[in-house]
PDB file of C-alpha atoms and ligand atoms in Angstrom:
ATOM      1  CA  UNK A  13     113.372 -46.920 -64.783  1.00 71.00           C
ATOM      2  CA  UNK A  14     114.514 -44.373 -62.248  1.00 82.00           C
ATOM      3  CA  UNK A  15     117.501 -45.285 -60.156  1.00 94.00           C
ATOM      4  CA  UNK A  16     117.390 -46.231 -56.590  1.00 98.00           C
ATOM      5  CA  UNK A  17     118.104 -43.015 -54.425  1.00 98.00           C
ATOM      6  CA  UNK A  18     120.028 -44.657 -51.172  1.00 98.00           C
ATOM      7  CA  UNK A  19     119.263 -41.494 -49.468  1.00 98.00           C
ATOM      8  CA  UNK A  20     114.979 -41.470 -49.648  1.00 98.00           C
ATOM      9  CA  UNK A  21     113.518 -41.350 -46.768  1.00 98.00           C
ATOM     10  CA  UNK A  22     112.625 -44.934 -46.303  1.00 98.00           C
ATOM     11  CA  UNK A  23     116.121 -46.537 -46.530  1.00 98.00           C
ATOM     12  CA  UNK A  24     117.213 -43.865 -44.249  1.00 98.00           C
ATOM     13  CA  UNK A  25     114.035 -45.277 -42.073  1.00 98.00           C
ATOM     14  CA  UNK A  26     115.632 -48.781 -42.742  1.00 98.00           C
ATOM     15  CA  UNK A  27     118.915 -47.406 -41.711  1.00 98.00           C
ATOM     16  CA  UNK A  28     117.424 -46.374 -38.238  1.00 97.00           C
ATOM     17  CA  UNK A  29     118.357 -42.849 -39.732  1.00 98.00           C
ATOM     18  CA  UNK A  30     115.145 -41.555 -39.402  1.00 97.00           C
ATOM     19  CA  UNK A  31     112.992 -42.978 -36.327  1.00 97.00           C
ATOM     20  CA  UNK A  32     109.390 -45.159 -36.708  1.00 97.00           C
ATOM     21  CA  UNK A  33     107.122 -47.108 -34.815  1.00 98.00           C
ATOM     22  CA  UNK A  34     108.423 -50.725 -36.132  1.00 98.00           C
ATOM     23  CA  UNK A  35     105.212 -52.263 -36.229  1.00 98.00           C
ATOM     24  CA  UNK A  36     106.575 -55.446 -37.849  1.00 98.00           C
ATOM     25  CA  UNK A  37     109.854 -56.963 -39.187  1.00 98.00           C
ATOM     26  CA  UNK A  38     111.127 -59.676 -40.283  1.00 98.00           C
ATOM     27  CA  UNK A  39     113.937 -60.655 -43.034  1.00 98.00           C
ATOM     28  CA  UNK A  40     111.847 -59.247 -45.870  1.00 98.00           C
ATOM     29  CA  UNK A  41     109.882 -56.249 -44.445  1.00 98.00           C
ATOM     30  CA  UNK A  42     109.018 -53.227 -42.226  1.00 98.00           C
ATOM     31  CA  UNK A  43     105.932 -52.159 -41.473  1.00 98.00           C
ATOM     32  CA  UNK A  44     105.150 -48.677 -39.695  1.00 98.00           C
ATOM     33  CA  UNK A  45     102.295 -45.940 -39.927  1.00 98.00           C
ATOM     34  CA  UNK A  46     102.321 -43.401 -42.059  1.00 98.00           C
ATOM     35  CA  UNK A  47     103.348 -39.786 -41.128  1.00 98.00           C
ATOM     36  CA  UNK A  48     100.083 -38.394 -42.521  1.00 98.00           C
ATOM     37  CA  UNK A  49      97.631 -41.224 -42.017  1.00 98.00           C
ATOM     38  CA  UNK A  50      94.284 -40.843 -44.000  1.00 96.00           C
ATOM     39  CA  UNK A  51      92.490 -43.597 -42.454  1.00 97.00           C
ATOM     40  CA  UNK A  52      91.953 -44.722 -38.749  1.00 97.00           C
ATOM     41  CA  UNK A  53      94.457 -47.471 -39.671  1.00 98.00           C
ATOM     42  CA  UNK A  54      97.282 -46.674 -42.625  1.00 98.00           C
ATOM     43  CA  UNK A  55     100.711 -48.514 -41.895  1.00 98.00           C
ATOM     44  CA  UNK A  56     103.353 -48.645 -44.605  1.00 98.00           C
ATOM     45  CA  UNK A  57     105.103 -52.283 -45.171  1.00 99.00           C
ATOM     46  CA  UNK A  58     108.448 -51.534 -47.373  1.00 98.00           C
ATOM     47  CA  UNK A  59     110.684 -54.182 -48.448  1.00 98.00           C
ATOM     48  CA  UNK A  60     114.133 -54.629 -47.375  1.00 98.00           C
ATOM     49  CA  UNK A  61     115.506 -54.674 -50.753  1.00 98.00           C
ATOM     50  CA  UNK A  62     116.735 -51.639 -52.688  1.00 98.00           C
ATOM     51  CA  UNK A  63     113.314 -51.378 -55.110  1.00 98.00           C
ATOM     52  CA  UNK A  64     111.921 -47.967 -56.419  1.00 98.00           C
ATOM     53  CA  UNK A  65     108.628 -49.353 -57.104  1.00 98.00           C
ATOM     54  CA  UNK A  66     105.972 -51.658 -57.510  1.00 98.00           C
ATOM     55  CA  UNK A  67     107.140 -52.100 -61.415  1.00 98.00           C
ATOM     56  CA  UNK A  68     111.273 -52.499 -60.204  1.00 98.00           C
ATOM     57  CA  UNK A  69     110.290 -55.183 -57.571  1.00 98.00           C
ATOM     58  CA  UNK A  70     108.500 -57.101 -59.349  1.00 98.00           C
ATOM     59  CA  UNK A  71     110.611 -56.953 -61.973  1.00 97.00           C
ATOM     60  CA  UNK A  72     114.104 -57.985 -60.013  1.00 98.00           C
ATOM     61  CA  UNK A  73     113.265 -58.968 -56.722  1.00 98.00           C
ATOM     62  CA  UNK A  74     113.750 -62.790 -55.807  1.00 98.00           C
ATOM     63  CA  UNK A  75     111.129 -65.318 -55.800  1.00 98.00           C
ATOM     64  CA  UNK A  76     111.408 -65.098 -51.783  1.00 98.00           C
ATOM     65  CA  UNK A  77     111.826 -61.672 -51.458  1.00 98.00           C
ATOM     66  CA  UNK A  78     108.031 -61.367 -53.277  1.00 98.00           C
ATOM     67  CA  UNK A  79     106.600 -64.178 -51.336  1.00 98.00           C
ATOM     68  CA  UNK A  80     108.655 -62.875 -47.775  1.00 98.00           C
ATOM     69  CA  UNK A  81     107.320 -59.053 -48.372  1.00 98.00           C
ATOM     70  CA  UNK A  82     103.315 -60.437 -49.348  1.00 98.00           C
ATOM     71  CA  UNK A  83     103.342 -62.255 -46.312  1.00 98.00           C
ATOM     72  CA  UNK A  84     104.387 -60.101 -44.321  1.00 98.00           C
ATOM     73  CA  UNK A  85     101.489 -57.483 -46.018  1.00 98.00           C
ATOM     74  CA  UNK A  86      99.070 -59.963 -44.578  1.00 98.00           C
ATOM     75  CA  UNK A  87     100.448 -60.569 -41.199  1.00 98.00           C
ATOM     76  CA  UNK A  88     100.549 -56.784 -40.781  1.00 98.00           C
ATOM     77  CA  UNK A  89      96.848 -56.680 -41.830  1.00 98.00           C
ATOM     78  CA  UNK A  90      95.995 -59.713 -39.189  1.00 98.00           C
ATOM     79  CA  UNK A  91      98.205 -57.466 -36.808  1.00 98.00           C
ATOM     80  CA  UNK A  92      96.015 -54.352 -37.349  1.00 98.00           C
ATOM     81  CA  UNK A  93      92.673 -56.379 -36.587  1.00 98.00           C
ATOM     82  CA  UNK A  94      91.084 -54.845 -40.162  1.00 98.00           C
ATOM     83  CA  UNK A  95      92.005 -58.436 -41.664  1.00 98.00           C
ATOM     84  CA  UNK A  96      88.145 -59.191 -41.463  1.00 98.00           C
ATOM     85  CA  UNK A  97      86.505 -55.749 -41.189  1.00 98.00           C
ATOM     86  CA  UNK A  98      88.361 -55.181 -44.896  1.00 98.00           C
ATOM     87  CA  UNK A  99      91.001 -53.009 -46.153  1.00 98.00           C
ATOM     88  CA  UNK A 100      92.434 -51.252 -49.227  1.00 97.00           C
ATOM     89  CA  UNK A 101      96.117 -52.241 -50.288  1.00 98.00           C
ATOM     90  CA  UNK A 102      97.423 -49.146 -52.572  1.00 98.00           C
ATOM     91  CA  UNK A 103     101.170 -48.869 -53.914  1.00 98.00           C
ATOM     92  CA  UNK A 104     101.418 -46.044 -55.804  1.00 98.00           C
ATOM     93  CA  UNK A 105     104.499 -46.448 -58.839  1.00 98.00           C
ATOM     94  CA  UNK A 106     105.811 -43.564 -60.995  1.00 96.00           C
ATOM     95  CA  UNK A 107     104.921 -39.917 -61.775  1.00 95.00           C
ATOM     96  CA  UNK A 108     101.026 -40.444 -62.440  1.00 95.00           C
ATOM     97  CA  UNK A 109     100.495 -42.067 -59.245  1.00 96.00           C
ATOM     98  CA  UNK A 110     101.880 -39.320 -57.294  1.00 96.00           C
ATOM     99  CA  UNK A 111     104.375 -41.525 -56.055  1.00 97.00           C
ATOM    100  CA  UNK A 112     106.716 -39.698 -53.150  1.00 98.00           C
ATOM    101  CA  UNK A 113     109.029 -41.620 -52.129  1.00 98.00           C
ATOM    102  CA  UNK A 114     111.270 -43.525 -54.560  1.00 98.00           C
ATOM    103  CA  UNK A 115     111.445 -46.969 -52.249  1.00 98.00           C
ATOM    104  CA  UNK A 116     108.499 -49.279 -52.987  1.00 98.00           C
ATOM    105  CA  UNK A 117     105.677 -49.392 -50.324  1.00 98.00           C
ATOM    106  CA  UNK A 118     102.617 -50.713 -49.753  1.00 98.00           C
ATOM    107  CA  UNK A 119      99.903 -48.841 -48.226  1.00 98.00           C
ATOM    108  CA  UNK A 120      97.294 -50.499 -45.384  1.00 98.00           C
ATOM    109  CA  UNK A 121      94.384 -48.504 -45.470  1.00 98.00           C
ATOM    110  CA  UNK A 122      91.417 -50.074 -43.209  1.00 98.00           C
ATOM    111  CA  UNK A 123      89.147 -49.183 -39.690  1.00 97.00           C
ATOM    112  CA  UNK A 124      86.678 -47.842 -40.918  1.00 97.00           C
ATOM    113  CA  UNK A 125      84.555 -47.855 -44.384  1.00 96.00           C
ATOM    114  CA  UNK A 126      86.245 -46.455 -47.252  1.00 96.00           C
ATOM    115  CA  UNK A 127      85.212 -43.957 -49.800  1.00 92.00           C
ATOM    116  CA  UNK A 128      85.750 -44.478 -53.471  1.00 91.00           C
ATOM    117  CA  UNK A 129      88.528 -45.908 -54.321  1.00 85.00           C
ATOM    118  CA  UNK A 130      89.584 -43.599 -56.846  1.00 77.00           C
ATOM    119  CA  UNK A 131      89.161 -39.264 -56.459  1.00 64.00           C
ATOM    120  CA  UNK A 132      89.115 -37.026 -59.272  1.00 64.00           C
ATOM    121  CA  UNK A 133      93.193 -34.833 -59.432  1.00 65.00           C
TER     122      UNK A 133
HETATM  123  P1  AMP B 207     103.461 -42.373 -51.749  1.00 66.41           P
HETATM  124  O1  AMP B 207     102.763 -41.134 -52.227  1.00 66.41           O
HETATM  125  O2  AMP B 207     102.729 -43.625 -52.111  1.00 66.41           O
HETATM  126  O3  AMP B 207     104.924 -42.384 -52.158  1.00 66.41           O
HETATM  127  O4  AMP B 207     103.390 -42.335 -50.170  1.00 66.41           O
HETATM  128  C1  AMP B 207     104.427 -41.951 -49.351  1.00 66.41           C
HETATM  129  C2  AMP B 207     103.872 -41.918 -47.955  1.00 66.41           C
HETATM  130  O5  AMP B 207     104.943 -41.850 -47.048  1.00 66.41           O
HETATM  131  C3  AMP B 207     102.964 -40.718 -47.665  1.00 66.41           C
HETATM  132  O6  AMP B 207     101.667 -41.195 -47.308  1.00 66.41           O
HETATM  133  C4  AMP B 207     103.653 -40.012 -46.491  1.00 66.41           C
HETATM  134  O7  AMP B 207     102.747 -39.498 -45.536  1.00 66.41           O
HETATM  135  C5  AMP B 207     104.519 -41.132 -45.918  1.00 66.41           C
HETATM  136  N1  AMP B 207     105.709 -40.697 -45.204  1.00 66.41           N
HETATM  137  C6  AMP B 207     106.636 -39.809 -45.608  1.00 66.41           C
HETATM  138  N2  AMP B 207     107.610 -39.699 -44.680  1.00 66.41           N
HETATM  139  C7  AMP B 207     107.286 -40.546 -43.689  1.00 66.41           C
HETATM  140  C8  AMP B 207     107.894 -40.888 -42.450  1.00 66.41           C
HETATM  141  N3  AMP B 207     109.050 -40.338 -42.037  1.00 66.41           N
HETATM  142  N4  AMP B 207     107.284 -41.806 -41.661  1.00 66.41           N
HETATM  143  C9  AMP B 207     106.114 -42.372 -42.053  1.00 66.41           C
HETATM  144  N5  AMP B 207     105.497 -42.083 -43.206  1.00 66.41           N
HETATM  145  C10 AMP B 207     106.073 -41.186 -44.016  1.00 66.41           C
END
């Protein structure tokens, strides 16, 4: 597994390196939108915790670092108001996923109906 890069752009996000619109955060998490959102409602929720991906966190994160960052996924969605109209939770891990950024994330995707969830490369 690739190593953690301390200088991606989310942990320089974390850092307050790099600015965001802290949406949510708590011990475990940060949420914020994304840069380039491709819904009417795509926020990012990142653990605190040095991960690369969905693979290393789940992998060597704590028992309440996993519970602490799923919560806050949900809270975020409640947050949003797209708990009940629906949303699509995507993390994208490793080369085939098209991964960018080497700090794991978890994509909210919601307001209004999706397409497929899956599009041809
Ligand atoms: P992924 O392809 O799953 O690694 O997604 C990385 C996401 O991070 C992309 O959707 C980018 O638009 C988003 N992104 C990159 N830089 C920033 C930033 N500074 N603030 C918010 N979102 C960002």
């Amino acid at each position: 597994m690739a190593t953690y890069d301390d200088n991606n752009i989310f942990a320089r996000i974390l850092r307050g390196e790099i600015p965001c619109q802290r949406l949510y955060e708590d011990e475990f998490a940060l949420a914020f939108p994304d840069i380039k959102p491709q819904a009417p409602c795509h926020v990012l929720v990142i653990p605190k915790g040095k991960y690369v991906s969905a693979t290393d966190f789940g992998a060597k994160a704590k028992p309440e670092e996993i519970t602490g960052f799923y919560r806050a996924v949900s809270l975020v969605a409640e947050k949003l108001g797209v708990a009940e109209s629906g949303y699509r939770l995507i993390a994208n891990a490793g080369p085939d996923s098209r991964q960018e950024v080497p700090h794991f994330h978890v994509h909210i995707l919601g307001g209004h109906r999706l397409g497929a969830m899956l599009v041809a490369p």
